[in-house]
Coordinates of N, CA and C in Angstrom, one line a residue:
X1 N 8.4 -6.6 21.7 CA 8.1 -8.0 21.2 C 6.8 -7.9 20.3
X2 N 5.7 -7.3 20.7 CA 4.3 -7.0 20.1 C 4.7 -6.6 19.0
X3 N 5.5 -5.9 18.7 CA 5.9 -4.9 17.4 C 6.5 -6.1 16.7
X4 N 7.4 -6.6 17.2 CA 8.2 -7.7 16.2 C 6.7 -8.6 15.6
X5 N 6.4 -9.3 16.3 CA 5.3 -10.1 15.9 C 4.3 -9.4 14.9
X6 N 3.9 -8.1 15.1 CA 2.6 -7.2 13.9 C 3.8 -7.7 12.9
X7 N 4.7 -7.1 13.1 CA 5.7 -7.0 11.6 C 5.9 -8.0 10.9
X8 N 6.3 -9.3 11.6 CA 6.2 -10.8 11.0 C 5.1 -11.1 10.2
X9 N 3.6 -11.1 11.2 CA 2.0 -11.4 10.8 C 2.5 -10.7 9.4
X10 N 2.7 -9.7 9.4 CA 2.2 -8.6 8.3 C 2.7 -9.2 6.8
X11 N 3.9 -9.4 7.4 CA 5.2 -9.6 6.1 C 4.6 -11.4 5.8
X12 N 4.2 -11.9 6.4 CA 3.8 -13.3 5.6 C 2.2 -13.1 4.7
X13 N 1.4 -11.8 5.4 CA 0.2 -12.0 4.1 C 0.9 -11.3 3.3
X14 N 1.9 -10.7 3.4 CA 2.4 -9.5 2.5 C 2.9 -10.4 1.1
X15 N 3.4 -11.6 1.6 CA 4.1 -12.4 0.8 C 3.2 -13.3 -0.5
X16 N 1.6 -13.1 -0.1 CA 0.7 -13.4 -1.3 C 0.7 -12.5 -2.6
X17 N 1.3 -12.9 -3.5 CA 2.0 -12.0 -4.5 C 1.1 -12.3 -5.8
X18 N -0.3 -11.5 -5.5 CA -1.5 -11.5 -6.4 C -1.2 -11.5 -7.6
X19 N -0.5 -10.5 -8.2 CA -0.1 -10.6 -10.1 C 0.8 -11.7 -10.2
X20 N 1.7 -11.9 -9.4 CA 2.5 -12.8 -10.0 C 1.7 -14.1 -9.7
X21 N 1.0 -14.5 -9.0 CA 0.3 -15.7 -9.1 C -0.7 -15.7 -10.1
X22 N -1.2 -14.8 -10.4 CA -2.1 -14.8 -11.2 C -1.6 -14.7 -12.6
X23 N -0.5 -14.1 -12.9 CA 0.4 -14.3 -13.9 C 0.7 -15.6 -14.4
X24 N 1.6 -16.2 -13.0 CA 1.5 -17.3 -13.8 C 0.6 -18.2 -14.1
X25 N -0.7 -18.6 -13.5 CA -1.8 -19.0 -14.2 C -2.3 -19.0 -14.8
X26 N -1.6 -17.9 -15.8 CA -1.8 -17.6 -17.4 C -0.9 -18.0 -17.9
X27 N 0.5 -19.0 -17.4 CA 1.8 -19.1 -18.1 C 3.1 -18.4 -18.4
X28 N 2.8 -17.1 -17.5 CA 3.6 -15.6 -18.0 C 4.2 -15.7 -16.2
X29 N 5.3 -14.7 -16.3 CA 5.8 -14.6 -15.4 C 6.1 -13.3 -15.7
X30 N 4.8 -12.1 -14.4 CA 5.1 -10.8 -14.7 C 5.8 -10.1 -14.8
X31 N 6.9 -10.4 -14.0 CA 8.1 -9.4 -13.7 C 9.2 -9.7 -14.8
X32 N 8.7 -10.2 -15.7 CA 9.2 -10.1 -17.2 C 8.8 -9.2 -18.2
X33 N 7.4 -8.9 -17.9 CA 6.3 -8.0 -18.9 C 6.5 -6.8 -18.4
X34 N 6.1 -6.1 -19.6 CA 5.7 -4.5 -19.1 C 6.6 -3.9 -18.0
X35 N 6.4 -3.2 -17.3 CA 7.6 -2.4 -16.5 C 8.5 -3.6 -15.6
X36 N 7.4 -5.2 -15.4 CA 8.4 -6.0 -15.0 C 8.2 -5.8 -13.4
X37 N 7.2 -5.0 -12.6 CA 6.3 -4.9 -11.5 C 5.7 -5.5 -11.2
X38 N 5.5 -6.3 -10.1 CA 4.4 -7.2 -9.7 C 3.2 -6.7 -8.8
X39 N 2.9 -5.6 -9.6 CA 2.0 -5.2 -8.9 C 0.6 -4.4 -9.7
X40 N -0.2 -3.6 -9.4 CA -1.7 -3.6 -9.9 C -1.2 -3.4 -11.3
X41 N -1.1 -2.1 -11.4 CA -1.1 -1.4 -13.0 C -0.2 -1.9 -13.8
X42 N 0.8 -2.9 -13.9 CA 1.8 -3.8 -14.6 C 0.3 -5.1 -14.5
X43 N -0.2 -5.2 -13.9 CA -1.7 -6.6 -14.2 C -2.3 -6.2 -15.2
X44 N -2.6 -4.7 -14.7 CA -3.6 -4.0 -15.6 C -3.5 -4.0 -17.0
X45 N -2.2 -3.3 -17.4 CA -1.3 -3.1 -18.7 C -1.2 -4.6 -19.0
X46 N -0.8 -5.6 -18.3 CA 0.1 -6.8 -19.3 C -1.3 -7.8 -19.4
X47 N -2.4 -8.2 -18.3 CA -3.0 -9.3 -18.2 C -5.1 -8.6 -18.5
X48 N -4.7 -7.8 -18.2 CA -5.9 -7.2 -18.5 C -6.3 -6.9 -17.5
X49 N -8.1 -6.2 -17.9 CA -8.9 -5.2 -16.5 C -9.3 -6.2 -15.3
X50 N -9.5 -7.8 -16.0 CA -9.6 -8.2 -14.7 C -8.7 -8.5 -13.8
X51 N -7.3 -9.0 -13.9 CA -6.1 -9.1 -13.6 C -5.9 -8.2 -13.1
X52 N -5.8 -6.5 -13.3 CA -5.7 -5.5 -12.2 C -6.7 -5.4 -11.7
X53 N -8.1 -5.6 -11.4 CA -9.1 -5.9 -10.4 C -8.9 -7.0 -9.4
X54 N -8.3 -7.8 -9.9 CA -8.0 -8.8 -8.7 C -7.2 -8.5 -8.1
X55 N -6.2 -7.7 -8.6 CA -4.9 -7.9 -8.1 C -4.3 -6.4 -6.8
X56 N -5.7 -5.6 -7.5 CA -6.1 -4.7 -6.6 C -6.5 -4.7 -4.9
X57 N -7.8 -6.0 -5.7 CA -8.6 -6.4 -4.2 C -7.7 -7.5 -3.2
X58 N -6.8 -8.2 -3.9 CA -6.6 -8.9 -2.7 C -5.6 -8.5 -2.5
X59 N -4.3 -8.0 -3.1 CA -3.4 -6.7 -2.2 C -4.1 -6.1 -1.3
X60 N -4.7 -5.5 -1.6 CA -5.7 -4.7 -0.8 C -6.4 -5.4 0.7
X61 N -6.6 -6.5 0.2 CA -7.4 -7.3 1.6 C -6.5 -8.3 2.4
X62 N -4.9 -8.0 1.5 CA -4.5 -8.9 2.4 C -3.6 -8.0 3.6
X63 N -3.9 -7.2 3.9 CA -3.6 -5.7 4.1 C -5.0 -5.8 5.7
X64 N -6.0 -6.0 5.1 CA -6.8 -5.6 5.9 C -7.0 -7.3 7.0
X65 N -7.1 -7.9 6.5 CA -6.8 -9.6 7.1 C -5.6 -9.7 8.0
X66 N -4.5 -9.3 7.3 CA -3.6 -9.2 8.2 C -3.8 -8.1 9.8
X67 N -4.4 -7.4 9.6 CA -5.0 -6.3 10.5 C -5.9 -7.0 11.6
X68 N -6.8 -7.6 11.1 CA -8.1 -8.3 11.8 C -7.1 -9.1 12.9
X69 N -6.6 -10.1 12.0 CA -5.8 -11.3 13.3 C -5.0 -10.4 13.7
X70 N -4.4 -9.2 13.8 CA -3.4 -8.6 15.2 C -4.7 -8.3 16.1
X71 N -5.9 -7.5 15.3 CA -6.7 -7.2 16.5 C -7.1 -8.0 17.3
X72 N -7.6 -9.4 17.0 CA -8.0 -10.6 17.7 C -6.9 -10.9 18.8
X73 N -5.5 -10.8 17.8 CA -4.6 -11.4 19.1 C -4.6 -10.0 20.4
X74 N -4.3 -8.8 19.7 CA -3.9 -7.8 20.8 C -4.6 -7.0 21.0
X75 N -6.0 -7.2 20.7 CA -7.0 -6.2 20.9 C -7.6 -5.9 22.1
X76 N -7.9 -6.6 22.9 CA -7.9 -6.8 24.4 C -6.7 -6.3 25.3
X77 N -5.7 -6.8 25.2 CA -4.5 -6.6 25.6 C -3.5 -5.6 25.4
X78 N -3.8 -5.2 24.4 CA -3.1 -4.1 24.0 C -3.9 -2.6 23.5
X79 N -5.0 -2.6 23.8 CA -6.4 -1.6 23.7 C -5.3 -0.2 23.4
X80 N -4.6 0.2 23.9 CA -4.6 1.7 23.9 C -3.5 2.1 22.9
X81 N -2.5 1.0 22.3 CA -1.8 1.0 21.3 C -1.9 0.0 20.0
X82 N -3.4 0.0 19.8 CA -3.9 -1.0 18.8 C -3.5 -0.5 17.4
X83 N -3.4 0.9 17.8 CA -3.8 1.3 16.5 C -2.3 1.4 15.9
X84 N -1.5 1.6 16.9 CA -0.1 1.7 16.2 C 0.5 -0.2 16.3
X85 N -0.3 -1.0 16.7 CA 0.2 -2.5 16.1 C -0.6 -2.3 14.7
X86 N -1.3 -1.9 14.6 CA -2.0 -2.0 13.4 C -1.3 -1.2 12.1
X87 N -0.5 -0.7 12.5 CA 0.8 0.1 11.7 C 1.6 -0.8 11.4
X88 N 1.6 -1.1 12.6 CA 3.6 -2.0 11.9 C 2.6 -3.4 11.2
X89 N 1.4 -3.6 11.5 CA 1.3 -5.2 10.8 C 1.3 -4.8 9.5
X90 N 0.4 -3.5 9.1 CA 0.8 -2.8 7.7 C 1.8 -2.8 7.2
X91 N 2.6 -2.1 7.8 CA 4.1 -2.0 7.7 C 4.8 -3.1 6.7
X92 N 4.6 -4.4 7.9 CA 5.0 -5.9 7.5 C 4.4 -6.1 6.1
X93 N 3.0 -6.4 5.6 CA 2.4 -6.7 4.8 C 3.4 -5.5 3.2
X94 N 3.4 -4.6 3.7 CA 3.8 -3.7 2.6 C 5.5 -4.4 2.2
X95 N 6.1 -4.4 3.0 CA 7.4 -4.8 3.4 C 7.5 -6.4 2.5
X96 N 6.6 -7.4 2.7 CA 6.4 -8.6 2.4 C 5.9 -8.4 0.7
X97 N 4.8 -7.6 0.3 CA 4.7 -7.3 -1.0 C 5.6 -7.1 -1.8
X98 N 6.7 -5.6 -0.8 CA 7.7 -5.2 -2.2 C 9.0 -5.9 -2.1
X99 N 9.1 -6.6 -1.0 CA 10.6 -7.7 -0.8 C 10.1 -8.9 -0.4
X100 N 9.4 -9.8 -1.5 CA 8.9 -11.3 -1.1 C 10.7 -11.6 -1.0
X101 N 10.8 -12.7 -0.3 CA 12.1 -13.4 -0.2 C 11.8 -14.5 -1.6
X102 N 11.2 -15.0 -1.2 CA 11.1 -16.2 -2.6 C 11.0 -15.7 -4.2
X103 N 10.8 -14.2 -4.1 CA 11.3 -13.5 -5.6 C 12.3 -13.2 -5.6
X104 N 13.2 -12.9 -4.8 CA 14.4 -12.5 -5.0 C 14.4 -10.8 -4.1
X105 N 13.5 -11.0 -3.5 CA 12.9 -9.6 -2.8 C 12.6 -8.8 -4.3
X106 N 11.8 -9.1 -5.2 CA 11.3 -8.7 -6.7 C 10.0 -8.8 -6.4
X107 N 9.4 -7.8 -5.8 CA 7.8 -7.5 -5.7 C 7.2 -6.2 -6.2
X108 N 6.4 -5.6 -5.8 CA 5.3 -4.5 -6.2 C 6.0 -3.2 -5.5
X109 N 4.7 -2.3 -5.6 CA 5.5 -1.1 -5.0 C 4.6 -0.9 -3.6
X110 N 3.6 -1.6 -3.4 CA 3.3 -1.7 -2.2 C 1.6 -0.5 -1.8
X111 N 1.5 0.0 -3.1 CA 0.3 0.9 -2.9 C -1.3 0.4 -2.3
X112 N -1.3 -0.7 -3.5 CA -2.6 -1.3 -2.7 C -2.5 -1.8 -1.2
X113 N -1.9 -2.2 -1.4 CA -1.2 -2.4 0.3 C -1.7 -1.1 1.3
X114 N -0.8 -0.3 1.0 CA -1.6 1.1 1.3 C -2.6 1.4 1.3
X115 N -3.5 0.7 0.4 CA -4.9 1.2 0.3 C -5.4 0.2 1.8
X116 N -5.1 -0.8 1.8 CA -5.5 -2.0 2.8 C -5.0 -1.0 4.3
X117 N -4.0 -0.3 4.0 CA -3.8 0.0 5.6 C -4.7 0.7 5.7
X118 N -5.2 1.7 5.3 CA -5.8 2.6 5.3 C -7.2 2.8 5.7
X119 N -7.7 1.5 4.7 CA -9.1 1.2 5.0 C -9.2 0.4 6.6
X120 N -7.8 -0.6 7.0 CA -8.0 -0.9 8.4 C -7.7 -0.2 9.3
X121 N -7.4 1.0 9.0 CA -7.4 2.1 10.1 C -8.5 2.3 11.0
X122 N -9.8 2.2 9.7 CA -10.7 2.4 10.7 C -11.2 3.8 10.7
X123 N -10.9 4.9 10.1 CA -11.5 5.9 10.3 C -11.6 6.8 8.8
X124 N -13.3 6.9 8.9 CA -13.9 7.3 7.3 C -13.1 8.5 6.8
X125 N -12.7 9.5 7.6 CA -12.4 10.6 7.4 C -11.0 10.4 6.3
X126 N -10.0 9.6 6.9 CA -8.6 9.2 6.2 C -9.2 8.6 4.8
X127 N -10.2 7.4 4.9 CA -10.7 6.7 3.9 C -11.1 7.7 2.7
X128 N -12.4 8.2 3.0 CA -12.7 8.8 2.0 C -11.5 10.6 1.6
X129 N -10.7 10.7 2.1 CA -9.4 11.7 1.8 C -8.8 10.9 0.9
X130 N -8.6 9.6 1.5 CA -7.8 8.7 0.5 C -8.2 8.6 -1.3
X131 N -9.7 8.3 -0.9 CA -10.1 8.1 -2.5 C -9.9 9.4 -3.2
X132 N -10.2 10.2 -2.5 CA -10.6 11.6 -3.4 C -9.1 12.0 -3.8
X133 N -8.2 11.8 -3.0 CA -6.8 12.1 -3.7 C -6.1 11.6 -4.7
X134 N -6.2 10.0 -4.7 CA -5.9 9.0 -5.3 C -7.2 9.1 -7.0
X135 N -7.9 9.3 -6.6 CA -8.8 9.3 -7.8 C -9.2 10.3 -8.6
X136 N -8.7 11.6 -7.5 CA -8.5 12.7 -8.4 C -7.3 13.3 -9.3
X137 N -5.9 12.7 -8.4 CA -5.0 12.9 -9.3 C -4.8 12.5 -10.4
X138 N -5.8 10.8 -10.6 CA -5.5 9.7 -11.5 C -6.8 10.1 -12.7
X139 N -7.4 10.4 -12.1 CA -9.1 10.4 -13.4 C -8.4 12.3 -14.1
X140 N -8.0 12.6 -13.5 CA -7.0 14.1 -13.9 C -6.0 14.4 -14.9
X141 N -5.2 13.1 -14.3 CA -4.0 13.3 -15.4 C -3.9 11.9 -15.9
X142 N -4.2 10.5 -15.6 CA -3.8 9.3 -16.2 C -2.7 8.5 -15.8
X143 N -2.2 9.4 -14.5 CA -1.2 8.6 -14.0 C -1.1 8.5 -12.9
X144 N -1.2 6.9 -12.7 CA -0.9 6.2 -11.3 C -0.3 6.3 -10.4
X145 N 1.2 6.4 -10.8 CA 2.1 7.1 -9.9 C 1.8 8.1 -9.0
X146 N 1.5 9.2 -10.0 CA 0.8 10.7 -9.5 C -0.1 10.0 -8.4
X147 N -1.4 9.4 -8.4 CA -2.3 9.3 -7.7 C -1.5 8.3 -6.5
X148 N -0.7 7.5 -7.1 CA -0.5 6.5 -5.8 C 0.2 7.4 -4.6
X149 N 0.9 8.0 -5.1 CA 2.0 9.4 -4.6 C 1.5 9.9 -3.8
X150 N 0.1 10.5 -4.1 CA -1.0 11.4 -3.3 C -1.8 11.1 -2.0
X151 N -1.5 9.1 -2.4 CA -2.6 8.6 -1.1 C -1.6 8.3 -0.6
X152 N -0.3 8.1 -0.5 CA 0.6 7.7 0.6 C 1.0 9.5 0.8
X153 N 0.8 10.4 0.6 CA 1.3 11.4 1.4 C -0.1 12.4 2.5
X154 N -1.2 11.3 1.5 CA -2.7 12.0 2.0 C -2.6 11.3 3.8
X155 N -2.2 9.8 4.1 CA -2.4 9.0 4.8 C -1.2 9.6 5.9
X156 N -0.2 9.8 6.0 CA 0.7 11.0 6.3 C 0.2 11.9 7.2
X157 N -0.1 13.0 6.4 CA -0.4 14.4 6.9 C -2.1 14.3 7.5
X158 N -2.6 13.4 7.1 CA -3.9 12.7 7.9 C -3.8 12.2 9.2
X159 N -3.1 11.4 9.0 CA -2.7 10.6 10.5 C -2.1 11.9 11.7
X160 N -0.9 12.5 10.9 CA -0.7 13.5 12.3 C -2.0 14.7 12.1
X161 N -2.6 15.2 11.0 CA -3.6 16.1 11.7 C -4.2 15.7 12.7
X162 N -5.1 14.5 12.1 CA -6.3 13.5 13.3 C -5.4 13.9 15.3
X163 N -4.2 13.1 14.9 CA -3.4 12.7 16.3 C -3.1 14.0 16.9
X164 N -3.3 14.9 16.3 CA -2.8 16.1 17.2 C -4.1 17.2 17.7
X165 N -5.2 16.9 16.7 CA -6.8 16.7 17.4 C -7.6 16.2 18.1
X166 N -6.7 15.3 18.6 CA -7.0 14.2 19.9 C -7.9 13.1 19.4
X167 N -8.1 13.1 17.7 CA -8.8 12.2 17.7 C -8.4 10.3 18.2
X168 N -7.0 10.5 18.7 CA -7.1 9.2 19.1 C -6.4 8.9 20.5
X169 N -8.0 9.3 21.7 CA -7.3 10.0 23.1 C -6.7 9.1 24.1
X170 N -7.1 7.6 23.1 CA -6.7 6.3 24.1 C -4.9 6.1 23.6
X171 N -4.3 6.6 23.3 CA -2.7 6.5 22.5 C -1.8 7.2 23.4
X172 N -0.9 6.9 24.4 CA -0.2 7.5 25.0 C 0.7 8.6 23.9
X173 N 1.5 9.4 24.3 CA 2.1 10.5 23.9 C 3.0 9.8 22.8
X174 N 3.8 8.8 23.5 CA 4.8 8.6 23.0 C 4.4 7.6 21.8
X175 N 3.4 6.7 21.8 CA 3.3 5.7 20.9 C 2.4 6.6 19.8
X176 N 1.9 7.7 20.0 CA 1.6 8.1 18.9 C 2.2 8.6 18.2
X177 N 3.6 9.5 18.8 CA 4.7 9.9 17.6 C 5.5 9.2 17.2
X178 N 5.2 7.8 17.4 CA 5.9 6.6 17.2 C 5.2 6.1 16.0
X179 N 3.5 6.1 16.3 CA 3.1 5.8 15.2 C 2.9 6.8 13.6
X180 N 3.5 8.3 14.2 CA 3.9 9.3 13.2 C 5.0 8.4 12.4
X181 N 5.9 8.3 13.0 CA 7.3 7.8 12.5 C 7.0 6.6 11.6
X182 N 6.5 6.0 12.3 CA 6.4 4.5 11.2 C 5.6 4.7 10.3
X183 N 4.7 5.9 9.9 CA 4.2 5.9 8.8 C 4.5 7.1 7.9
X184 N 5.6 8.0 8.7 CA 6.5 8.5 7.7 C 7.3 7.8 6.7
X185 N 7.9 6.8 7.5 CA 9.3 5.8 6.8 C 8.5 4.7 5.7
X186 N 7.3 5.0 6.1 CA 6.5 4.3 4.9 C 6.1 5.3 3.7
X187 N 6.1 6.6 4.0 CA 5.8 7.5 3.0 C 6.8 7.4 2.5
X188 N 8.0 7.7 3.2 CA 9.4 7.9 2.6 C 9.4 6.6 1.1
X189 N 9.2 5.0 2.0 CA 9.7 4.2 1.0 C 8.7 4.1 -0.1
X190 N 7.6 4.5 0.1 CA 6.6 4.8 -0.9 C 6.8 5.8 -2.4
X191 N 7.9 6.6 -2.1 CA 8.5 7.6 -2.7 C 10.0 6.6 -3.3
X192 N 10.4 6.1 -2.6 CA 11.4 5.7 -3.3 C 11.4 4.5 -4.2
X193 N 10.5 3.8 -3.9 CA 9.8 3.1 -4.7 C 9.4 3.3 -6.3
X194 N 9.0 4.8 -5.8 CA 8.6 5.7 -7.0 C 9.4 6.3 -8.3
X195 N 10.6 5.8 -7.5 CA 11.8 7.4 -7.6 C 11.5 7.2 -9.5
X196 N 11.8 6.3 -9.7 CA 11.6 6.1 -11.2 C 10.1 7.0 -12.0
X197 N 9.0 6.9 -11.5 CA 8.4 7.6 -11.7 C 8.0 8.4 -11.5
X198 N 8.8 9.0 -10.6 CA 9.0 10.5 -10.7 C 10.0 11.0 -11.2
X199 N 11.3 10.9 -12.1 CA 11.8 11.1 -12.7 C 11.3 11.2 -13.6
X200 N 10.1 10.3 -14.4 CA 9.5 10.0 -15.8 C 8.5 11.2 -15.8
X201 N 8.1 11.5 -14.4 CA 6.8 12.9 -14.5 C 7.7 14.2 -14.6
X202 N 8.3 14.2 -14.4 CA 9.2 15.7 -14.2 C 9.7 15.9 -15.3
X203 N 10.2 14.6 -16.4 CA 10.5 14.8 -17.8 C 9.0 14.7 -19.0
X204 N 8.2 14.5 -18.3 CA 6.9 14.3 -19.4 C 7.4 12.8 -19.9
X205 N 7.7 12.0 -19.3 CA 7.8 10.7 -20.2 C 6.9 9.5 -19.2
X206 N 6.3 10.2 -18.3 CA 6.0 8.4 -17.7 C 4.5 8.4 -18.2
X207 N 4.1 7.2 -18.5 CA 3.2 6.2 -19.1 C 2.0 6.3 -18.3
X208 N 0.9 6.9 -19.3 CA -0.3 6.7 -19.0 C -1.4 5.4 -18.8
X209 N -2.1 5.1 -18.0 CA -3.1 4.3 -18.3 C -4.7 4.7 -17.8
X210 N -5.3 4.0 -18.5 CA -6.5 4.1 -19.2 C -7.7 3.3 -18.4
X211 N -8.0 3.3 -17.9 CA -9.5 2.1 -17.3 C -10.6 1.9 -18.6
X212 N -10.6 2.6 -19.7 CA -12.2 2.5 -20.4 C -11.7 2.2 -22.0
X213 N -10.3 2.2 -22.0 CA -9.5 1.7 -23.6 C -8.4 1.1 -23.3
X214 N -7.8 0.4 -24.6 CA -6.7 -0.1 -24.6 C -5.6 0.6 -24.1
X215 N -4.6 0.1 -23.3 CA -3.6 1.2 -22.6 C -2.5 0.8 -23.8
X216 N -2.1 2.4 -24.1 CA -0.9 2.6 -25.0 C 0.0 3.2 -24.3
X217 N 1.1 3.6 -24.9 CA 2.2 4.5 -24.5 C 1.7 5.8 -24.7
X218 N 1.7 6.7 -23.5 CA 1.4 7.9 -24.1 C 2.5 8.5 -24.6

């Protein structure tokens, strides 16, 4: 039942759909523009640098908020499997980004989101692995995908290194390859989300962007 509930919490901040609100407070309706994504780099490309700054941070925090109120409710009570409710509220929130019901389940791909779980995990080591992958693949080659790609598979192979290090000795056996699993099926849909661009990188055609000039087609 704990699980049902993280997943609910999760999937209603999930459902704060930052570009498209901010979109249309400019009159536009993004999932018309540009790749037609409601999510950072379709802000970035269609509405400008601050539009993907916002739209960054509060994907991003609503990720980490949603986290906070599961700890409040089950943090006491649920001490030794916090960290895998803290998964599925992730989970929900990602789930709620890229399938809002009131778009038509037409949302984002769910990465900043990713970045929100990540940073509420709680542990610097994953955090700073995160940036350096995500920022390296992207300040490298120009593409987002690439980088987004790298921090959902960094967060992955992070999580089971840590868990099989014992770095998390309060997590019974079972709920920690439970919480392997649920954040496989999130790498998984993180990829498939992608599949489009990955197709575009394997042919040389997917679209670069830029933080310091106007974004063109490469």
């Amino acid at each position: 039942m704990e699980r049902l509930i993280c997943l609910l919490i999760g999937y209603l901040f999930g459902l704060i759909q930052t570009s498209y609100i901010y979109g249309r407070a400019c009159g536009i309706d993004i999932r018309t523009k540009g790749s037609g994504n409601a999510g950072t780099t379709n802000a970035l490309r269609t509405l400008g640098r601050k539009a993907g700054l916002v739209t960054v941070l509060v994907d991003s925090l609503k990720c980490v908020a949603a986290v906070i109120v599961v700890r409040l409710i089950f943090g006491n009570s649920h001490h030794e499997i916090i960290r895998l409710l803290c998964i599925y509220t992730s989970a929900g929130v990602i789930l709620g980004h890229d399938f809002p019901f009131y778009l038509g389940f037409r949302g984002g791909k769910g990465i900043a989101a990713t970045a929100g779980m990540i940073i509420a995990f709680l542990d610097w080591r994953l955090i700073v692995a995160g940036i350096i992958c995500f920022f390296g693949c992207f300040l490298a080659t120009h593409y987002v995908s690439l980088g987004s790609l790298a921090l959902s598979a960094e967060f992955l192979v992070g999580v089971i290194i840590l868990g099989q290090l014992g770095s998390f000795p309060e997590m019974p056996s079972g709920a920690l390859h439970e919480m392997y699993l649920v954040v496989a099926l999130l790498t998984a849909m993180a990829y498939w989300q992608h599949r489009g661009n990955i197709a575009r990188l394997a042919h040389g055609k997917e679209r670069k962007t830029y933080l310091s000039k106007k974004n063109k087609k490469a």
